[in-house]
GROMACS .gro file of C-alpha atoms in nm:
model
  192
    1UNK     CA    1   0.923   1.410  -2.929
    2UNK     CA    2   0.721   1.120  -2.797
    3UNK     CA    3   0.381   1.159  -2.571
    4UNK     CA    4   0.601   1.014  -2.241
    5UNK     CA    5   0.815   1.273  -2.374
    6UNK     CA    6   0.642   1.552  -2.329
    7UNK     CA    7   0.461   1.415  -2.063
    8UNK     CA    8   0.760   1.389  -1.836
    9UNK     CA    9   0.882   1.754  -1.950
   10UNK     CA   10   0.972   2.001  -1.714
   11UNK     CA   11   0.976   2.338  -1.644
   12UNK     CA   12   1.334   2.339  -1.489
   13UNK     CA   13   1.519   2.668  -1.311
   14UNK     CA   14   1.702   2.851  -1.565
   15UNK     CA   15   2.065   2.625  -1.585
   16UNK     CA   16   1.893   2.319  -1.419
   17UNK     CA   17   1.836   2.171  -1.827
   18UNK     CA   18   1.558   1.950  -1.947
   19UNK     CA   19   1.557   1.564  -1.840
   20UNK     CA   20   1.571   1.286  -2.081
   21UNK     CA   21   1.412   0.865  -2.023
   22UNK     CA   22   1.678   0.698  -2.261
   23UNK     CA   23   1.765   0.273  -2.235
   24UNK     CA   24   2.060   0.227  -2.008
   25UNK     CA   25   2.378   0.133  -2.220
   26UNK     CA   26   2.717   0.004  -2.121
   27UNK     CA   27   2.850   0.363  -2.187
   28UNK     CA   28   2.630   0.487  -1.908
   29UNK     CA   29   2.738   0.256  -1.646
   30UNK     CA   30   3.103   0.460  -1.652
   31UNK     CA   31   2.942   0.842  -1.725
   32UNK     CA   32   2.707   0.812  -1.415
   33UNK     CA   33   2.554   0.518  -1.335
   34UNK     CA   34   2.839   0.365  -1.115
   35UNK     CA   35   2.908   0.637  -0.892
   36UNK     CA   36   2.591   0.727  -0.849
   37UNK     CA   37   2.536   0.321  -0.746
   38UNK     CA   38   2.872   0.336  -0.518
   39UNK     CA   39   2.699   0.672  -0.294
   40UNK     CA   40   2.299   0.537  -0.330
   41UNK     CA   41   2.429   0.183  -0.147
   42UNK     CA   42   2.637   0.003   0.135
   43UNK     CA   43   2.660  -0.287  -0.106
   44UNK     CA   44   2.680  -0.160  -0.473
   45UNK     CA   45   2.632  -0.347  -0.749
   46UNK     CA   46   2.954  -0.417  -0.951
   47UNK     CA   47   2.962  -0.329  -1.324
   48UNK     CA   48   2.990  -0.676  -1.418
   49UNK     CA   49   2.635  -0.713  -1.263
   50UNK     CA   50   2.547  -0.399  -1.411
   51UNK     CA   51   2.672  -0.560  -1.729
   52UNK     CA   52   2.494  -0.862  -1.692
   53UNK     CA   53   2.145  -0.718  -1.654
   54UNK     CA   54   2.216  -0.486  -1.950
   55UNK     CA   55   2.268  -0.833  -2.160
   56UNK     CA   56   1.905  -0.948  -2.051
   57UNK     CA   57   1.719  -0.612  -2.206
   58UNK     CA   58   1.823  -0.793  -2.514
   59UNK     CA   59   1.637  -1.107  -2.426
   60UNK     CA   60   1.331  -0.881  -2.315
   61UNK     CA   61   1.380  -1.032  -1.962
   62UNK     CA   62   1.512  -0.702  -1.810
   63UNK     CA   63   1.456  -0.335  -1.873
   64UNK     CA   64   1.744  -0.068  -1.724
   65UNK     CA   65   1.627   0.348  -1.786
   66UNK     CA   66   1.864   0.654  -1.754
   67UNK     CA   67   1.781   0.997  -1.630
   68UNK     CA   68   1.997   1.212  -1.817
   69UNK     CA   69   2.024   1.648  -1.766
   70UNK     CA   70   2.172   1.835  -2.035
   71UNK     CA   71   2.302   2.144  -1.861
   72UNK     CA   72   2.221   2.354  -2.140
   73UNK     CA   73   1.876   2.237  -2.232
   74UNK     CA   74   1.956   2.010  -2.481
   75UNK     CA   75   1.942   1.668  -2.511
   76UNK     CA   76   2.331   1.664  -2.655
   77UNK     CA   77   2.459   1.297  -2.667
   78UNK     CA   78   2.641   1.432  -2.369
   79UNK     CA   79   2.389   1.492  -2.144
   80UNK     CA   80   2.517   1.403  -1.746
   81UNK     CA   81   2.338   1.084  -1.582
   82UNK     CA   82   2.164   1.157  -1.320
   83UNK     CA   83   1.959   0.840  -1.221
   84UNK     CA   84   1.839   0.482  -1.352
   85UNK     CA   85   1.609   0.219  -1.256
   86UNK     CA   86   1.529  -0.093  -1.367
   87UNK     CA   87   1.281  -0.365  -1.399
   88UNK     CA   88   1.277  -0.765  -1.438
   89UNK     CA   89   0.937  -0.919  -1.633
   90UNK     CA   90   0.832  -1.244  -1.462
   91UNK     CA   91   0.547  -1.415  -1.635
   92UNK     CA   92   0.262  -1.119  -1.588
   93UNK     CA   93   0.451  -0.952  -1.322
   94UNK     CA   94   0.744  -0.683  -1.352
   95UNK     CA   95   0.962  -0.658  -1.054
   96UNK     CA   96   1.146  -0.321  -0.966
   97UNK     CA   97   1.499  -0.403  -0.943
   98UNK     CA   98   1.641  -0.060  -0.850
   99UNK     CA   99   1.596   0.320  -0.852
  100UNK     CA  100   1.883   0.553  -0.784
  101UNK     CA  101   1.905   0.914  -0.806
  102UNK     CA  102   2.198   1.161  -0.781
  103UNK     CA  103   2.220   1.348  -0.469
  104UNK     CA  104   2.251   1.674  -0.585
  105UNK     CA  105   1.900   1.575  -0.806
  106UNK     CA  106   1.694   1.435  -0.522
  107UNK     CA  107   1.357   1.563  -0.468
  108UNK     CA  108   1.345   1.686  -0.797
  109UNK     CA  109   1.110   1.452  -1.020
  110UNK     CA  110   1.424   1.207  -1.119
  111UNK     CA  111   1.241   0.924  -0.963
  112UNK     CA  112   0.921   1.031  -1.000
  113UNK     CA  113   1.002   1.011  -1.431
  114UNK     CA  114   1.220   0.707  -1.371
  115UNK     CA  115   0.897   0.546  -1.241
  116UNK     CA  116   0.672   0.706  -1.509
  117UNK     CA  117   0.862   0.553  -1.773
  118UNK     CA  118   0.913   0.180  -1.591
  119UNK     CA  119   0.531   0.205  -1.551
  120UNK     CA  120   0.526   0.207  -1.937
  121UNK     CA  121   0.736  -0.025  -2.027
  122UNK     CA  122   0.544  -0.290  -1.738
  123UNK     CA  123   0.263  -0.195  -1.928
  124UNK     CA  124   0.387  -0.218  -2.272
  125UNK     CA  125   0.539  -0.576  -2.182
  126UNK     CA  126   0.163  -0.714  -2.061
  127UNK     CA  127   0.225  -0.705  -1.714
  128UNK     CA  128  -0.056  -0.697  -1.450
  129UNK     CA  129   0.070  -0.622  -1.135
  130UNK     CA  130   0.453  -0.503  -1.020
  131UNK     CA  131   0.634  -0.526  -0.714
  132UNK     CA  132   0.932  -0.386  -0.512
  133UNK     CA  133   1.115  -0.436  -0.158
  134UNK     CA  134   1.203  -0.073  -0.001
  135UNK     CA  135   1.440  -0.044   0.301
  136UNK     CA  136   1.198  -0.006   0.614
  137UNK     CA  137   1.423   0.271   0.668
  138UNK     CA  138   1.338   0.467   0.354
  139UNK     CA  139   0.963   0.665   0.418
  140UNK     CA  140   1.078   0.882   0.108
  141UNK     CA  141   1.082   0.628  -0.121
  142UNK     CA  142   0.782   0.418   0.025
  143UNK     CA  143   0.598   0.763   0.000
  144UNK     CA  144   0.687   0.762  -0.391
  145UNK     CA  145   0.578   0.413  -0.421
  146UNK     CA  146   0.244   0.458  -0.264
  147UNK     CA  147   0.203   0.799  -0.487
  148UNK     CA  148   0.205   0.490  -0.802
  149UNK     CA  149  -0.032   0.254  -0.580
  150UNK     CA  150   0.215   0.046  -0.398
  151UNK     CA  151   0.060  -0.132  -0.136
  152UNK     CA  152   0.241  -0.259   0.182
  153UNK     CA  153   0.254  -0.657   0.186
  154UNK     CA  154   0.481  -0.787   0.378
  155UNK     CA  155   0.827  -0.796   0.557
  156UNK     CA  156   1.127  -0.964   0.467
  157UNK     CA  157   1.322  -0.971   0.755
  158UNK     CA  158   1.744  -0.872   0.734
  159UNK     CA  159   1.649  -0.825   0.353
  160UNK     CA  160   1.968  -0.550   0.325
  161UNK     CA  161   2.289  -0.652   0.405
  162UNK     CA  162   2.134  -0.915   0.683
  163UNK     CA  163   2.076  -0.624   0.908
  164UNK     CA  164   1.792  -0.393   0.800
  165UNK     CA  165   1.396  -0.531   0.694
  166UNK     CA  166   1.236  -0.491   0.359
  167UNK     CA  167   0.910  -0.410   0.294
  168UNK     CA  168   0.763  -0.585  -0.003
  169UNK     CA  169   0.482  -0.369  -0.204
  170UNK     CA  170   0.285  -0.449  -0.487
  171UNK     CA  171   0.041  -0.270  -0.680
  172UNK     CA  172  -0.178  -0.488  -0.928
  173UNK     CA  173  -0.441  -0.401  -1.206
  174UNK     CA  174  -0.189  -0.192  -1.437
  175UNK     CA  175  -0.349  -0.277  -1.748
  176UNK     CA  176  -0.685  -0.092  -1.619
  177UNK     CA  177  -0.831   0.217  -1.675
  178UNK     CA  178  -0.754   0.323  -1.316
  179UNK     CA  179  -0.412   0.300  -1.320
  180UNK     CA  180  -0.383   0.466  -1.670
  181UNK     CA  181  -0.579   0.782  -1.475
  182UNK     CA  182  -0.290   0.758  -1.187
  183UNK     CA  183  -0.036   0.763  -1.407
  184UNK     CA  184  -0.179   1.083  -1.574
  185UNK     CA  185  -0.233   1.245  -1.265
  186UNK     CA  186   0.115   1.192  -1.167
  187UNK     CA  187   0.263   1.308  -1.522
  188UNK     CA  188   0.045   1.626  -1.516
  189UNK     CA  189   0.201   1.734  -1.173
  190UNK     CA  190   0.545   1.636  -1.272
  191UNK     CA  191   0.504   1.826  -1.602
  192UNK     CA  192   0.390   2.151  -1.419
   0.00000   0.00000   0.00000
């Protein structure tokens, strides 16, 4: 077992299983990933974009993460999808692309790991500084965001589906020895 591993381990209610930070593949896109896309958004990505993006991992321009619960504890081939998230690498930048969780596993540390692990791989890829729009709408997830050292930074206005504002956060100095401290902070609660 790896140190993000461990890290991002939980102690789970008896039945709830132990989650699992696994590459997204094409396989995942039909056991979770696109109905969990089809209930997280009013306009869902299709599986051809899904498809698409999955492509680019291979080029090193994009990186796509699963959150997988085996029911039973273990982390069977089979375990059920129960979030993803992504991230495109721009120069020294990473840009969050999406983050999606299952209802029935919201407010449960999904994210919180999905992030954990797209922090690393930001990190691992050189990146300074990464970035996000969040639906003005959405204080839960700007909450999480901040929790990783988003910053507010601006607005794009009728950013989702020409009706609803975006906020635009960044959060810069990931290679430092600050942000390596926030990250274990965060991993230490989540593993508890």
């Amino acid at each position: 077992m790896s140190v993000i591993e461990r890290l991002l381990r939980r102690d789970a209610p008896e039945g709830v299983g132990e989650l699992s930070i696994t590459p997204m593949r094409r396989r995942d896109l039909r056991n979770g990933v696109m109905s969990i896309e089809s209930v997280s958004y009013p306009r869902p990505w299709s599986q051809a974009v899904f498809e698409s993006e999955i492509a680019q991992m291979r080029s090193g321009t994009r990186r796509y993460l699963v959150a997988r619960r085996a029911s039973d504890g273990s982390r069977r081939r089979g375990a059920k999808v129960v979030g993803y998230a992504g991230l495109w690498f721009s120069g020294d930048e990473a840009h969050i692309t999406n983050v999606a969780v299952a209802a029935h596993e919201r407010r449960r540390g999904v994210a919180t790991a999905l992030l954990s692990a797209l922090a690393d791989e930001a990190i691992r890829h050189g990146c300074q500084a990464w970035t996000l729009e969040v639906r003005v709408s959405s204080t839960g997830a700007q909450e999480l965001y901040r929790r990783f050292g988003f910053s507010p930074a601006g607005i794009r206005s009728r950013y989702y589906e020409n009706t609803e504002d975006a906020i635009v956060m960044w959060c810069h100095d990931i290679q430092g020895p600050e942000y390596a401290s926030l990250l274990d902070s965060i991993r230490s609660r989540v593993a508890r």
